[in-house]
Coordinates of C-alpha atoms in Angstrom, one line a residue:
Chain A
M1 CA 189.1 193.5 175.9
A2 CA 191.7 191.6 174.0
S3 CA 189.0 189.3 172.4
R4 CA 187.0 192.4 171.3
L5 CA 190.2 193.8 169.6
L6 CA 190.6 190.4 167.9
Q7 CA 187.0 190.6 166.6
T8 CA 187.5 194.0 165.0
L9 CA 190.7 192.8 163.4
K10 CA 189.0 189.7 162.0
T11 CA 186.1 191.7 160.5
T12 CA 188.3 194.3 158.9
S13 CA 190.7 191.9 157.2
P14 CA 188.6 191.2 154.1
T15 CA 188.5 195.0 153.4
C16 CA 192.3 195.1 153.8
R17 CA 192.7 192.3 151.3
L18 CA 190.4 194.1 148.8
L19 CA 192.5 197.2 149.2
S20 CA 195.8 195.3 148.6
H21 CA 194.3 193.7 145.5
L22 CA 193.5 197.2 144.1
S23 CA 197.1 198.4 144.9
T24 CA 198.7 195.4 143.3
A25 CA 196.8 196.1 140.0
T26 CA 199.0 199.1 139.6
A27 CA 202.2 197.5 140.8
V28 CA 203.4 196.3 137.4
V29 CA 207.0 196.4 138.5
A30 CA 207.1 193.2 140.5
K31 CA 206.3 190.7 137.7
E32 CA 208.2 187.7 139.1
S33 CA 205.9 187.1 142.1
Y34 CA 202.1 187.2 142.5
E35 CA 200.0 186.0 145.4
D36 CA 196.4 185.0 145.5
A37 CA 194.2 183.0 147.9
D38 CA 195.3 179.7 146.3
G39 CA 199.0 180.1 146.5
I40 CA 202.0 182.1 145.8
S41 CA 204.3 182.1 142.7
M42 CA 207.8 183.3 143.2
K43 CA 211.0 182.8 141.1
G44 CA 209.0 180.4 138.8
V45 CA 207.8 178.1 141.6
K46 CA 204.2 177.9 142.6
I47 CA 203.4 176.7 146.1
S48 CA 200.0 176.5 147.9
G49 CA 201.1 177.6 151.3
R50 CA 204.1 178.7 153.4
P51 CA 206.7 175.9 153.4
L52 CA 207.4 174.1 156.6
Y53 CA 210.6 175.4 158.1
L54 CA 213.5 173.0 158.5
D55 CA 216.4 175.4 158.0
V56 CA 217.1 176.5 161.6
Q57 CA 220.9 176.7 161.0
A58 CA 220.3 179.5 158.5
T59 CA 218.2 181.5 161.0
S60 CA 215.6 180.8 163.6
P61 CA 212.1 182.4 164.2
V62 CA 212.1 185.0 167.0
D63 CA 210.5 183.5 170.1
P64 CA 207.3 185.4 171.1
R65 CA 208.8 185.8 174.6
V66 CA 211.8 187.5 173.1
L67 CA 209.7 189.8 171.0
D68 CA 207.7 190.7 174.1
A69 CA 210.9 191.7 175.8
M70 CA 212.1 193.8 172.8
L71 CA 209.0 195.8 171.9
P72 CA 209.0 198.3 174.8
Y73 CA 212.4 199.5 173.5
Y74 CA 211.0 200.3 170.1
L75 CA 208.0 202.1 171.6
S76 CA 208.4 204.4 174.6
S77 CA 211.8 203.4 176.0
F78 CA 213.7 204.3 172.9
G79 CA 216.7 206.0 174.5
N80 CA 220.4 205.7 173.6
P81 CA 222.2 203.8 176.4
H82 CA 225.1 206.2 176.2
S83 CA 223.1 209.2 177.1
R84 CA 224.1 209.9 180.6
T85 CA 221.9 212.9 181.4
H86 CA 218.3 211.7 181.4
L87 CA 215.9 208.9 182.1
Y88 CA 215.8 207.6 178.5
G89 CA 219.5 206.9 178.6
W90 CA 219.5 205.5 182.1
E91 CA 216.7 203.0 181.5
S92 CA 218.2 202.0 178.2
E93 CA 221.6 201.4 179.9
L94 CA 220.0 199.3 182.6
A95 CA 218.4 197.1 180.0
V96 CA 221.7 196.7 178.1
E97 CA 223.5 195.7 181.3
K98 CA 220.8 193.3 182.3
A99 CA 221.1 191.7 178.8
R100 CA 224.8 191.5 179.2
A101 CA 224.5 189.6 182.4
E102 CA 222.0 187.2 180.8
V103 CA 224.4 186.4 177.9
A104 CA 227.3 186.0 180.3
A105 CA 225.3 183.6 182.6
L106 CA 224.7 181.3 179.7
I107 CA 228.4 180.7 179.0
N108 CA 229.6 181.0 182.7
A109 CA 231.5 184.3 182.0
S110 CA 231.5 187.6 183.8
P111 CA 229.4 190.4 182.3
K112 CA 232.6 192.5 182.0
E113 CA 233.9 190.0 179.5
I114 CA 231.0 190.4 177.0
V115 CA 231.1 192.9 174.1
F116 CA 228.1 193.4 171.9
T117 CA 228.6 193.4 168.2
S118 CA 226.4 193.2 165.0
G119 CA 226.7 189.5 164.8
A120 CA 228.9 186.5 164.9
T121 CA 230.6 187.5 161.6
E122 CA 231.8 190.8 163.2
S123 CA 232.9 188.9 166.3
N124 CA 234.9 186.5 164.2
N125 CA 236.5 189.4 162.3
I126 CA 237.4 191.1 165.6
S127 CA 238.9 187.9 167.0
V128 CA 240.9 186.8 164.0
K129 CA 242.1 190.2 162.5
G130 CA 242.0 192.1 165.8
V131 CA 244.2 189.7 167.8
M132 CA 246.7 189.2 165.0
H133 CA 247.0 193.0 164.3
F134 CA 247.5 193.7 168.0
Y135 CA 250.3 191.1 168.4
K136 CA 251.7 191.5 164.9
D137 CA 255.3 192.2 166.1
K138 CA 255.8 188.9 167.8
K139 CA 253.1 186.6 166.4
R140 CA 252.8 185.9 162.6
H141 CA 251.0 182.5 162.4
V142 CA 247.3 181.4 162.7
I143 CA 246.0 177.9 162.8
T144 CA 242.4 177.1 161.7
T145 CA 240.5 174.3 160.1
Q146 CA 239.2 173.8 156.5
T147 CA 235.6 173.6 157.7
E148 CA 235.4 177.0 159.4
H149 CA 232.7 179.5 158.6
K150 CA 233.4 181.7 155.5
C151 CA 234.0 184.8 157.7
V152 CA 236.8 183.1 159.6
L153 CA 238.4 181.7 156.4
D154 CA 238.0 185.1 154.6
S155 CA 239.6 187.0 157.5
C156 CA 242.5 184.5 157.4
R157 CA 242.9 185.0 153.7
H158 CA 243.0 188.8 154.3
L159 CA 245.7 188.2 156.9
Q160 CA 247.7 186.1 154.4
Q161 CA 247.5 189.1 152.0
E162 CA 249.0 191.2 154.7
G163 CA 251.9 188.8 155.1
F164 CA 250.8 186.6 158.0
E165 CA 251.0 182.8 157.6
V166 CA 247.9 180.6 158.0
T167 CA 247.7 176.8 158.4
Y168 CA 244.4 175.3 157.3
L169 CA 244.2 172.0 159.1
P170 CA 242.3 169.1 157.4
V171 CA 239.5 167.2 159.2
G172 CA 238.8 163.5 159.3
S173 CA 236.0 161.9 157.2
D174 CA 233.8 162.4 160.3
G175 CA 234.4 166.1 160.3
I176 CA 236.4 166.2 163.6
V177 CA 239.8 167.8 163.7
D178 CA 242.8 165.9 165.0
I179 CA 244.3 167.4 168.2
D180 CA 247.7 166.0 167.5
Q181 CA 247.7 167.8 164.2
I182 CA 247.0 171.1 165.9
R183 CA 249.7 170.4 168.5
S184 CA 252.3 169.7 165.8
A185 CA 251.2 172.8 163.8
I186 CA 251.7 175.2 166.8
R187 CA 254.9 177.2 166.4
P188 CA 256.6 179.8 168.7
D189 CA 255.1 182.6 166.7
T190 CA 251.5 181.2 166.6
G191 CA 249.2 183.9 167.6
L192 CA 245.8 182.2 167.4
V193 CA 244.1 178.9 167.1
S194 CA 240.5 179.1 165.8
V195 CA 238.1 176.1 165.7
M196 CA 234.4 176.3 165.6
T197 CA 232.3 174.5 168.3
V198 CA 229.4 173.2 166.2
N199 CA 229.7 173.2 162.4
N200 CA 226.8 175.0 160.7
E201 CA 226.7 172.7 157.7
I202 CA 227.1 169.2 159.1
G203 CA 226.5 169.7 162.8
V204 CA 229.5 168.0 164.2
I205 CA 230.8 169.1 167.6
Q206 CA 234.6 169.6 167.8
P207 CA 236.6 168.6 170.9
I208 CA 236.8 172.1 172.2
E209 CA 237.7 171.2 175.8
E210 CA 240.7 169.1 174.8
I211 CA 241.9 171.8 172.3
G212 CA 241.4 174.5 174.9
K213 CA 243.4 172.6 177.5
M214 CA 246.2 172.1 175.1
C215 CA 246.3 175.7 174.0
K216 CA 246.3 176.8 177.6
E217 CA 249.4 174.6 178.3
L218 CA 251.2 175.9 175.3
G219 CA 250.1 179.5 175.9
V220 CA 248.4 180.1 172.6
P221 CA 245.1 182.1 172.5
F222 CA 242.1 180.0 171.5
H223 CA 239.1 181.4 169.6
T224 CA 236.0 179.4 168.9
D225 CA 232.9 180.4 166.8
A226 CA 230.0 179.2 169.0
A227 CA 227.2 180.7 166.9
Q228 CA 225.5 177.4 166.3
A229 CA 226.4 176.0 169.7
L230 CA 225.0 178.7 172.0
G231 CA 221.9 177.7 173.9
K232 CA 221.9 174.2 172.3
I233 CA 224.8 172.4 174.0
P234 CA 226.1 173.4 177.4
I235 CA 229.0 175.9 177.1
D236 CA 231.3 176.9 179.9
V237 CA 234.2 179.2 179.0
E238 CA 236.1 178.0 182.1
K239 CA 235.9 174.3 181.2
M240 CA 236.7 175.0 177.6
N241 CA 239.6 177.4 178.3
V242 CA 238.7 179.7 175.5
S243 CA 240.1 183.2 175.2
L244 CA 237.6 184.4 172.6
M245 CA 234.1 183.2 171.7
S246 CA 231.8 184.5 169.0
L247 CA 228.1 184.4 169.7
S248 CA 225.1 185.1 167.4
G249 CA 221.6 186.3 168.3
H250 CA 219.5 185.0 165.4
K251 CA 220.5 181.4 165.8
I252 CA 218.9 181.1 169.3
Y253 CA 215.5 182.5 168.5
G254 CA 216.6 186.1 169.0
P255 CA 216.7 189.0 166.6
K256 CA 218.9 189.4 163.5
G257 CA 221.6 192.0 163.6
V258 CA 223.1 191.4 167.0
G259 CA 225.8 189.1 168.4
A260 CA 228.4 189.2 171.1
L261 CA 232.1 188.5 171.6
Y262 CA 233.4 186.9 174.8
M263 CA 236.9 188.2 175.7
R264 CA 238.7 186.6 178.6
R265 CA 240.1 188.9 181.3
R266 CA 242.3 186.5 183.1
P267 CA 244.7 186.1 181.4
R268 CA 243.7 189.2 179.4
I269 CA 243.5 188.9 175.6
R270 CA 243.9 192.2 173.7
V271 CA 242.5 193.1 170.3
E272 CA 242.8 196.0 167.9
P273 CA 239.3 197.4 167.4
Q274 CA 237.8 197.0 163.9
M275 CA 235.2 199.7 164.5
N276 CA 236.7 203.1 165.6
G277 CA 234.6 205.8 167.1
G278 CA 233.4 207.1 170.5
G279 CA 235.0 204.3 172.5
Q280 CA 231.7 202.4 173.4
E281 CA 231.9 198.8 174.6
R282 CA 235.3 199.5 176.4
G283 CA 236.8 200.7 173.1
I284 CA 236.5 197.3 171.5
R285 CA 233.5 198.1 169.4
S286 CA 232.4 201.8 168.9
G287 CA 228.9 202.6 167.9
T288 CA 225.6 203.0 169.7
V289 CA 224.6 199.7 171.2
P290 CA 221.2 198.8 169.7
T291 CA 219.1 198.4 172.9
P292 CA 216.1 196.5 171.5
L293 CA 218.4 194.0 169.7
V294 CA 220.6 193.5 172.7
V295 CA 217.6 193.1 175.0
G296 CA 216.3 190.5 172.6
M297 CA 219.6 188.6 172.6
G298 CA 219.7 188.7 176.4
A299 CA 216.1 187.4 176.6
A300 CA 216.9 184.7 174.1
C301 CA 219.9 183.6 176.2
E302 CA 217.9 183.5 179.4
L303 CA 215.2 181.4 177.7
A304 CA 217.8 179.1 176.2
M305 CA 219.2 178.4 179.7
K306 CA 215.7 177.5 181.0
E307 CA 214.7 175.5 177.9
M308 CA 217.9 173.8 176.9
E309 CA 217.1 170.4 178.4
Y310 CA 213.5 170.3 177.2
D311 CA 214.4 171.4 173.7
D312 CA 217.4 168.9 173.5
E313 CA 215.2 166.0 174.5
R314 CA 212.5 166.9 171.9
I315 CA 215.0 167.6 169.1
T316 CA 216.9 164.4 169.6
A317 CA 213.6 162.4 169.4
L318 CA 212.6 164.3 166.3
Q319 CA 216.0 163.7 164.6
K320 CA 215.6 159.9 165.3
R321 CA 212.1 160.1 163.9
L322 CA 213.3 161.8 160.7
L323 CA 216.2 159.5 160.2
N324 CA 214.3 156.3 160.9
G325 CA 211.4 157.5 158.6
I326 CA 213.8 158.1 155.7
N327 CA 215.9 155.0 156.2
A328 CA 212.8 152.8 156.4
K329 CA 211.7 153.7 152.9
L330 CA 215.0 154.5 151.2
D331 CA 218.4 153.0 150.8
G332 CA 221.6 154.8 149.7
V333 CA 221.2 157.5 152.3
V334 CA 224.4 158.7 153.9
V335 CA 224.7 160.9 157.0
N336 CA 227.5 163.4 156.5
G337 CA 229.7 163.9 159.5
S338 CA 230.2 162.0 162.8
R339 CA 227.1 160.2 164.1
E340 CA 228.3 160.3 167.8
R341 CA 229.7 163.8 168.1
R342 CA 226.9 165.8 166.6
Y343 CA 224.3 168.3 167.6
A344 CA 220.9 166.6 167.1
G345 CA 219.2 169.5 165.4
N346 CA 221.4 169.4 162.3
L347 CA 221.1 166.5 160.0
N348 CA 223.0 166.6 156.7
L349 CA 222.0 163.7 154.4
S350 CA 223.2 162.7 150.9
F351 CA 221.0 160.7 148.7
A352 CA 222.8 158.5 146.2
Y353 CA 221.9 158.4 142.5
V354 CA 219.8 161.6 142.8
E355 CA 220.6 165.0 141.3
G356 CA 220.7 167.7 143.9
E357 CA 219.1 170.6 142.1
S358 CA 216.2 168.6 140.9
L359 CA 215.7 167.2 144.4
L360 CA 215.5 170.7 145.8
M361 CA 213.1 171.8 143.1
G362 CA 210.8 169.0 144.1
L363 CA 210.9 169.8 147.8
K364 CA 209.4 173.3 147.5
E365 CA 207.0 172.7 150.4
V366 CA 209.9 172.1 152.7
A367 CA 212.3 174.9 153.5
V368 CA 215.6 173.2 153.6
S369 CA 219.1 174.1 152.5
S370 CA 221.4 172.1 150.4
G371 CA 225.1 171.4 151.3
S372 CA 226.2 172.3 147.8
A373 CA 226.2 175.8 146.6
C374 CA 224.3 174.9 143.4
T375 CA 221.5 177.1 144.6
S376 CA 223.8 180.0 144.5
A377 CA 225.8 181.2 141.5
S378 CA 228.7 178.8 141.7
L379 CA 228.3 175.1 140.7
E380 CA 230.9 173.9 143.2
P381 CA 229.8 171.6 146.0
S382 CA 230.2 172.9 149.5
Y383 CA 233.8 173.2 150.7
V384 CA 232.9 171.6 154.0
L385 CA 231.7 168.4 152.3
R386 CA 234.8 168.5 150.1
A387 CA 237.0 168.7 153.3
L388 CA 235.2 165.6 154.6
G389 CA 236.3 163.7 151.5
V390 CA 232.7 163.2 150.2
D391 CA 232.5 162.3 146.5
E392 CA 231.4 165.1 144.1
D393 CA 228.1 163.3 143.2
M394 CA 227.2 162.7 146.8
A395 CA 228.2 166.3 147.8
H396 CA 225.8 167.6 145.1
T397 CA 222.8 165.7 146.5
S398 CA 223.3 166.7 150.2
I399 CA 220.3 168.2 152.1
R400 CA 220.6 169.8 155.5
F401 CA 217.6 169.3 157.7
G402 CA 217.4 171.7 160.6
I403 CA 215.2 170.8 163.6
G404 CA 214.4 173.5 166.2
R405 CA 212.3 174.4 169.2
F406 CA 209.1 175.0 167.2
T407 CA 209.3 172.0 164.9
T408 CA 206.4 169.7 165.3
D409 CA 206.1 165.9 164.9
A410 CA 203.6 166.4 162.0
E411 CA 206.2 168.6 160.2
I412 CA 208.8 165.9 160.5
D413 CA 206.4 163.2 159.2
R414 CA 205.4 165.4 156.3
A415 CA 209.0 166.2 155.5
V416 CA 209.9 162.5 155.5
E417 CA 206.9 161.8 153.2
L418 CA 207.8 164.5 150.7
T419 CA 211.5 163.6 150.6
V420 CA 210.9 159.9 150.1
Q421 CA 208.4 160.7 147.4
Q422 CA 210.7 163.0 145.5
V423 CA 213.8 160.8 145.9
E424 CA 211.8 157.7 144.6
K425 CA 210.5 159.7 141.7
L426 CA 213.9 160.9 140.7
R427 CA 215.5 157.4 141.1
E428 CA 212.7 155.9 139.0
M429 CA 213.9 158.1 136.1
S430 CA 217.6 157.6 136.7
P431 CA 219.4 155.2 134.4
L432 CA 222.3 155.0 136.9
Y433 CA 220.0 153.7 139.5
E434 CA 218.7 151.0 137.1
M435 CA 222.3 149.8 136.5
V436 CA 223.0 149.7 140.3
K437 CA 219.8 147.6 140.8
E438 CA 221.1 145.2 138.2
G439 CA 224.3 144.8 140.2
I440 CA 226.7 146.8 137.9
D441 CA 229.4 148.6 139.8
I442 CA 229.2 152.2 138.6
K443 CA 232.8 153.1 139.4
S444 CA 234.1 150.3 137.1
I445 CA 232.3 151.5 134.0
Q446 CA 234.4 152.8 131.2
W447 CA 232.4 155.7 129.8
A448 CA 232.9 155.9 126.0
Q449 CA 234.4 159.2 125.0
H450 CA 232.9 160.9 122.0
Chain B
M1 CA 203.2 186.7 200.9
A2 CA 200.9 184.9 198.4
S3 CA 199.0 181.9 199.6
T4 CA 199.4 178.6 197.9
P5 CA 197.1 178.4 194.8
S6 CA 194.3 175.9 195.0
K7 CA 193.9 173.0 192.6
S8 CA 191.0 174.8 190.9
Q9 CA 193.1 177.9 190.4
I10 CA 195.9 175.9 188.9
L11 CA 193.5 174.1 186.5
S12 CA 191.9 177.4 185.6
L13 CA 195.3 178.9 184.7
F14 CA 196.1 175.8 182.7
R15 CA 192.9 176.1 180.7
S16 CA 193.5 179.8 180.1
L17 CA 196.9 179.1 178.7
L18 CA 195.6 176.5 176.3
R19 CA 192.7 178.8 175.2
T20 CA 195.2 181.6 174.6
A21 CA 197.5 179.2 172.7
R22 CA 194.6 178.4 170.3
D23 CA 194.3 182.0 169.2
F24 CA 197.9 182.3 167.8
S25 CA 197.7 182.8 164.1
D26 CA 201.1 181.1 163.5
Y27 CA 201.0 177.3 163.2
N28 CA 204.4 176.7 164.8
I29 CA 203.9 179.1 167.7
R30 CA 200.4 177.8 168.4
E31 CA 201.5 174.2 168.5
Y32 CA 204.6 175.1 170.7
T33 CA 202.5 177.0 173.2
K34 CA 200.0 174.2 173.6
R35 CA 202.8 171.6 173.9
R36 CA 204.9 173.6 176.3
T37 CA 202.0 174.3 178.5
I38 CA 201.0 170.6 178.8
D39 CA 204.6 169.5 179.3
G40 CA 205.3 172.2 181.8
F41 CA 202.3 171.5 184.0
R42 CA 202.9 167.8 183.7
H43 CA 206.5 168.2 184.8
N44 CA 205.5 170.0 187.9
R45 CA 202.7 167.6 188.8
H46 CA 204.4 166.2 191.8
V47 CA 205.8 169.4 193.3
S48 CA 204.6 169.4 196.9
D49 CA 206.5 172.2 198.6
P50 CA 204.1 175.2 198.9
S51 CA 206.6 177.9 198.0
S52 CA 207.7 176.0 194.9
I53 CA 204.0 175.6 193.9
A54 CA 203.5 179.4 194.4
A55 CA 206.6 180.2 192.4
A56 CA 205.6 177.9 189.5
Y57 CA 202.1 179.4 189.5
S58 CA 203.3 183.0 189.3
D59 CA 205.7 182.0 186.6
A60 CA 202.9 180.5 184.6
E61 CA 200.7 183.6 185.2
S62 CA 203.4 185.9 183.7
Q63 CA 203.7 183.5 180.8
L64 CA 200.0 183.8 180.3
Q65 CA 200.3 187.6 180.2
I66 CA 203.1 187.4 177.6
A67 CA 201.1 185.0 175.5
R68 CA 198.0 187.2 175.5
R69 CA 200.0 190.2 174.4
Q70 CA 201.8 188.3 171.6
V71 CA 198.6 186.7 170.3
I72 CA 197.4 190.3 169.5
V73 CA 200.8 191.3 167.9
Y74 CA 200.9 188.1 165.7
S75 CA 197.3 188.7 164.6
L76 CA 198.2 192.2 163.4
Y77 CA 200.6 190.8 160.9
V78 CA 199.1 187.6 159.6
P79 CA 200.7 186.5 156.2
K80 CA 198.2 186.1 153.4
L81 CA 199.1 182.4 152.9
K82 CA 198.7 179.8 155.5
S83 CA 201.3 177.2 156.3
V84 CA 201.3 174.0 154.2
M85 CA 200.6 172.2 157.4
E86 CA 197.3 173.9 157.8
I87 CA 196.1 173.2 154.3
K88 CA 194.5 169.8 153.8
H89 CA 196.5 167.8 151.2
A90 CA 195.3 164.8 149.2

């Protein structure tokens, strides 16, 4: 029966395409992009097919098994989990509680310690601002690092404007924070230490267990942003001694728009809610819990628990393949961040003597992200790379390759081929590279001033 | 209590999963399903305990049902352009 349905779909698709051609003839508004059978042109770039996806840190595709778990809650089981009086509410609540248990199981927590939010950004906001506002009479100091995610840094800046004090600790050139620096920064009025588990730009893994142990000794609440780490490296809130942990759904092959916050019950950590309302999620986060999204996150967590070992083995092998492939053909390639303490699926490379923007323009068949923000409005290189002490020119040419569950060997080989091709082409045209090949030390050149 | 599946039943389930995987319109999902099926069955090759075999078999059966449903869903929303990996390049 399924195959017959597929047949009807395949035979009607040319008509559908004809209809869409007729409709686009009248859509004069969208002039920047057009699509035909040979390719697509968008934002001035013409490509022949959908790029191969190597940007898993930005977001990940929804796993078909997760989508399968979510769909019933968009179709017939559409109830609000807070409706207590009928089947629609009851079945929805059951699904939410099942998902809660699945998320808790992945981090070795109790389901009562999980609060669903709209994403890791909201969880980070609740952790940083919520904790400090609750304890504002006694605690006025926050410690964090310079390589944290923007939402943590922005929340800290907001606290500074309210009169709190924040210490932004530097990191080493390998991206790892120094524990002794944290210890010496802790004061009697320190209310929170926040260090992310896996960095989203360079992929380094911070020493969370050691930091957690120290914070427990000194009695300071410890928050970690585990959005990039969940489902990829083993996480155990008991071993890590964290009080708060932010989790994200769309980084582990789940839907966008959902996340969770782990809040320890023993010893209990209290927060001031950022979303006021009907008191859902134990008063921490009011608002209707989005059942399909939450079910999706639960299914994604359950899958991650089963697939973590298999995925990790594959991704480590693919990372080696990518790095060896590039190093075999190119020199002057630098890996940003520690080589030992890193998550395999995140590879941030800088290519010397190549301009970043032109490299990205040439790599349009590969969906990657650059470390620098030159693709956005500002021309400044990424603050994470700057915190690592990377030179401006190297920071501008950094590319972040993200390898995930669905990445194939053929995609890695193709990415290597395209990157090597583009870098060689750009270096061919580069006078700086010519000088380097002749043995001139670039840094010793006195540039004539006009 | 379900009886232990026979070798031919297991092989038939394996082939059904691979056939279903072929029908996925998305390149990455298609390759993943094929690869995961082969690796999954290979990993369980030496399982000898009958109840473990039955458990693995029923797990694979439910995965087959999920895959069949999702093949249909993905085919309803095929993007106009194929992936660059599916286009022959010079």
